[in-house]
Amino acid sequence: MRFVWITLGTLALGLGLLGIVLPVLPTTPFVLLAAFSYARGSDRMHRMLVESRLFGPMIADWQAEGAISRRAKITAASMMLLVFAVSLWMRLPWPALLFQGLAMGGAATYVLTRPLPVRDR
């Protein structure tokens, strides 16, 4: 099982890293899944992820409070809006716009309705 957890964590982290540059792909849920998986498969990899400057605060906020920082919320919503605007500008077919709007609308709703961490209030 240890191999399965490490593999799942690595895949999730890879998708999270892709999410940094691909606005359609969310970063936070994949990083949280990676932390969850690594906690079950590898103490060393879990510690490395939790102590990282890039992802550590995000994981700590989620574990302590189920919270997402104001900066992460603004970045996520802005990037989703930008991608949708570019899709409109490119005149993508309406089924693609509908799917994209529903997917990103759902993701934005989830992210924006999470509480702020205490340090952001």
PDB file of C-alpha atoms in Angstrom:
ATOM      1  CA  MET A   1       0.000   0.000   0.000  1.00  0.00           C
ATOM      2  CA  ARG A   2       2.887   2.349   0.693  1.00  0.00           C
ATOM      3  CA  PHE A   3       3.819   2.357  -3.015  1.00  0.00           C
ATOM      4  CA  VAL A   4       0.202   3.162  -3.972  1.00  0.00           C
ATOM      5  CA  TRP A   5       0.056   6.143  -1.573  1.00  0.00           C
ATOM      6  CA  ILE A   6       3.405   7.502  -2.789  1.00  0.00           C
ATOM      7  CA  THR A   7       2.354   7.079  -6.421  1.00  0.00           C
ATOM      8  CA  LEU A   8      -0.989   8.804  -5.809  1.00  0.00           C
ATOM      9  CA  GLY A   9       0.771  11.626  -3.959  1.00  0.00           C
ATOM     10  CA  THR A  10       3.276  12.110  -6.759  1.00  0.00           C
ATOM     11  CA  LEU A  11       0.562  12.157  -9.425  1.00  0.00           C
ATOM     12  CA  ALA A  12      -1.495  14.613  -7.391  1.00  0.00           C
ATOM     13  CA  LEU A  13       1.508  16.863  -6.815  1.00  0.00           C
ATOM     14  CA  GLY A  14       2.320  16.766 -10.525  1.00  0.00           C
ATOM     15  CA  LEU A  15      -1.236  17.818 -11.379  1.00  0.00           C
ATOM     16  CA  GLY A  16      -1.033  20.540  -8.723  1.00  0.00           C
ATOM     17  CA  LEU A  17       2.169  21.865 -10.268  1.00  0.00           C
ATOM     18  CA  LEU A  18       0.507  21.860 -13.697  1.00  0.00           C
ATOM     19  CA  GLY A  19      -2.366  23.789 -12.126  1.00  0.00           C
ATOM     20  CA  ILE A  20       0.010  26.650 -11.373  1.00  0.00           C
ATOM     21  CA  VAL A  21       0.400  27.318 -15.102  1.00  0.00           C
ATOM     22  CA  LEU A  22      -2.903  25.904 -16.398  1.00  0.00           C
ATOM     23  CA  PRO A  23      -5.775  27.912 -14.908  1.00  0.00           C
ATOM     24  CA  VAL A  24      -8.345  25.280 -15.868  1.00  0.00           C
ATOM     25  CA  LEU A  25      -6.627  22.817 -13.523  1.00  0.00           C
ATOM     26  CA  PRO A  26      -6.921  23.670  -9.822  1.00  0.00           C
ATOM     27  CA  THR A  27      -3.769  23.592  -7.718  1.00  0.00           C
ATOM     28  CA  THR A  28      -5.046  23.509  -4.146  1.00  0.00           C
ATOM     29  CA  PRO A  29      -7.102  20.271  -4.203  1.00  0.00           C
ATOM     30  CA  PHE A  30      -4.272  18.344  -5.832  1.00  0.00           C
ATOM     31  CA  VAL A  31      -1.671  19.632  -3.372  1.00  0.00           C
ATOM     32  CA  LEU A  32      -3.968  18.717  -0.478  1.00  0.00           C
ATOM     33  CA  LEU A  33      -4.465  15.250  -1.968  1.00  0.00           C
ATOM     34  CA  ALA A  34      -0.688  14.905  -2.300  1.00  0.00           C
ATOM     35  CA  ALA A  35      -0.222  15.844   1.371  1.00  0.00           C
ATOM     36  CA  PHE A  36      -2.903  13.342   2.404  1.00  0.00           C
ATOM     37  CA  SER A  37      -1.339  10.597   0.291  1.00  0.00           C
ATOM     38  CA  TYR A  38       2.233  11.275   1.360  1.00  0.00           C
ATOM     39  CA  ALA A  39       1.151  11.265   5.018  1.00  0.00           C
ATOM     40  CA  ARG A  40       0.114   7.649   4.508  1.00  0.00           C
ATOM     41  CA  GLY A  41       2.996   6.577   2.280  1.00  0.00           C
ATOM     42  CA  SER A  42       6.162   8.500   3.125  1.00  0.00           C
ATOM     43  CA  ASP A  43       7.003  10.583   6.181  1.00  0.00           C
ATOM     44  CA  ARG A  44       9.941  12.116   4.318  1.00  0.00           C
ATOM     45  CA  MET A  45       7.891  13.231   1.295  1.00  0.00           C
ATOM     46  CA  HIS A  46       5.057  14.493   3.509  1.00  0.00           C
ATOM     47  CA  ARG A  47       7.491  16.530   5.601  1.00  0.00           C
ATOM     48  CA  MET A  48       9.138  17.927   2.458  1.00  0.00           C
ATOM     49  CA  LEU A  49       5.765  19.053   1.090  1.00  0.00           C
ATOM     50  CA  VAL A  50       4.472  20.487   4.373  1.00  0.00           C
ATOM     51  CA  GLU A  51       7.727  22.388   4.967  1.00  0.00           C
ATOM     52  CA  SER A  52       7.970  23.794   1.426  1.00  0.00           C
ATOM     53  CA  ARG A  53       7.751  27.569   1.067  1.00  0.00           C
ATOM     54  CA  LEU A  54       5.360  27.255  -1.869  1.00  0.00           C
ATOM     55  CA  PHE A  55       2.838  24.723  -0.571  1.00  0.00           C
ATOM     56  CA  GLY A  56       3.440  24.547   3.187  1.00  0.00           C
ATOM     57  CA  PRO A  57       1.247  27.507   4.207  1.00  0.00           C
ATOM     58  CA  MET A  58      -1.616  26.303   1.980  1.00  0.00           C
ATOM     59  CA  ILE A  59      -1.532  22.851   3.570  1.00  0.00           C
ATOM     60  CA  ALA A  60      -1.243  24.269   7.103  1.00  0.00           C
ATOM     61  CA  ASP A  61      -4.252  26.572   6.563  1.00  0.00           C
ATOM     62  CA  TRP A  62      -6.340  23.708   5.227  1.00  0.00           C
ATOM     63  CA  GLN A  63      -5.347  21.242   7.953  1.00  0.00           C
ATOM     64  CA  ALA A  64      -5.871  23.720  10.775  1.00  0.00           C
ATOM     65  CA  GLU A  65      -9.008  25.495   9.601  1.00  0.00           C
ATOM     66  CA  GLY A  66     -10.253  24.125   6.281  1.00  0.00           C
ATOM     67  CA  ALA A  67      -9.325  27.564   4.970  1.00  0.00           C
ATOM     68  CA  ILE A  68      -7.948  29.046   1.741  1.00  0.00           C
ATOM     69  CA  SER A  69      -6.005  32.316   1.807  1.00  0.00           C
ATOM     70  CA  ARG A  70      -7.384  35.502   0.281  1.00  0.00           C
ATOM     71  CA  ARG A  71      -4.448  35.622  -2.154  1.00  0.00           C
ATOM     72  CA  ALA A  72      -5.101  32.055  -3.353  1.00  0.00           C
ATOM     73  CA  LYS A  73      -8.814  32.797  -3.789  1.00  0.00           C
ATOM     74  CA  ILE A  74      -8.163  35.962  -5.797  1.00  0.00           C
ATOM     75  CA  THR A  75      -5.524  34.270  -7.943  1.00  0.00           C
ATOM     76  CA  ALA A  76      -7.711  31.242  -8.654  1.00  0.00           C
ATOM     77  CA  ALA A  77     -10.832  33.250  -9.500  1.00  0.00           C
ATOM     78  CA  SER A  78      -8.879  35.744 -11.634  1.00  0.00           C
ATOM     79  CA  MET A  79      -7.167  33.034 -13.650  1.00  0.00           C
ATOM     80  CA  MET A  80     -10.440  31.194 -14.236  1.00  0.00           C
ATOM     81  CA  LEU A  81     -12.059  34.428 -15.390  1.00  0.00           C
ATOM     82  CA  LEU A  82      -9.112  35.185 -17.675  1.00  0.00           C
ATOM     83  CA  VAL A  83      -9.250  31.730 -19.264  1.00  0.00           C
ATOM     84  CA  PHE A  84     -12.986  32.059 -19.845  1.00  0.00           C
ATOM     85  CA  ALA A  85     -12.525  35.532 -21.367  1.00  0.00           C
ATOM     86  CA  VAL A  86      -9.850  34.177 -23.725  1.00  0.00           C
ATOM     87  CA  SER A  87     -12.194  31.323 -24.670  1.00  0.00           C
ATOM     88  CA  LEU A  88     -14.922  33.842 -25.501  1.00  0.00           C
ATOM     89  CA  TRP A  89     -12.463  35.947 -27.481  1.00  0.00           C
ATOM     90  CA  MET A  90     -11.391  32.847 -29.420  1.00  0.00           C
ATOM     91  CA  ARG A  91     -15.080  32.159 -30.141  1.00  0.00           C
ATOM     92  CA  LEU A  92     -14.988  28.574 -28.959  1.00  0.00           C
ATOM     93  CA  PRO A  93     -18.130  26.554 -29.739  1.00  0.00           C
ATOM     94  CA  TRP A  94     -20.925  27.027 -27.230  1.00  0.00           C
ATOM     95  CA  PRO A  95     -20.760  23.436 -25.879  1.00  0.00           C
ATOM     96  CA  ALA A  96     -17.107  23.999 -24.950  1.00  0.00           C
ATOM     97  CA  LEU A  97     -17.959  27.345 -23.348  1.00  0.00           C
ATOM     98  CA  LEU A  98     -20.829  25.767 -21.439  1.00  0.00           C
ATOM     99  CA  PHE A  99     -18.657  22.926 -20.138  1.00  0.00           C
ATOM    100  CA  GLN A 100     -15.831  25.309 -19.265  1.00  0.00           C
ATOM    101  CA  GLY A 101     -18.201  27.753 -17.568  1.00  0.00           C
ATOM    102  CA  LEU A 102     -19.842  25.035 -15.485  1.00  0.00           C
ATOM    103  CA  ALA A 103     -16.537  23.429 -14.479  1.00  0.00           C
ATOM    104  CA  MET A 104     -14.791  26.673 -13.592  1.00  0.00           C
ATOM    105  CA  GLY A 105     -17.936  28.114 -12.033  1.00  0.00           C
ATOM    106  CA  GLY A 106     -18.164  25.109  -9.729  1.00  0.00           C
ATOM    107  CA  ALA A 107     -14.480  25.293  -8.863  1.00  0.00           C
ATOM    108  CA  ALA A 108     -14.670  29.053  -8.231  1.00  0.00           C
ATOM    109  CA  THR A 109     -17.744  28.638  -6.031  1.00  0.00           C
ATOM    110  CA  TYR A 110     -15.991  26.015  -3.933  1.00  0.00           C
ATOM    111  CA  VAL A 111     -12.778  28.021  -3.549  1.00  0.00           C
ATOM    112  CA  LEU A 112     -14.538  31.320  -2.805  1.00  0.00           C
ATOM    113  CA  THR A 113     -16.859  29.825  -0.195  1.00  0.00           C
ATOM    114  CA  ARG A 114     -14.048  28.306   1.921  1.00  0.00           C
ATOM    115  CA  PRO A 115     -13.270  30.327   5.047  1.00  0.00           C
ATOM    116  CA  LEU A 116     -10.258  32.609   5.288  1.00  0.00           C
ATOM    117  CA  PRO A 117      -7.426  31.571   7.593  1.00  0.00           C
ATOM    118  CA  VAL A 118      -7.227  33.515  10.844  1.00  0.00           C
ATOM    119  CA  ARG A 119      -4.169  35.451   9.623  1.00  0.00           C
ATOM    120  CA  ASP A 120      -6.200  36.820   6.659  1.00  0.00           C
ATOM    121  CA  ARG A 121      -9.228  38.011   8.620  1.00  0.00           C
TER     122      ARG A 121
END
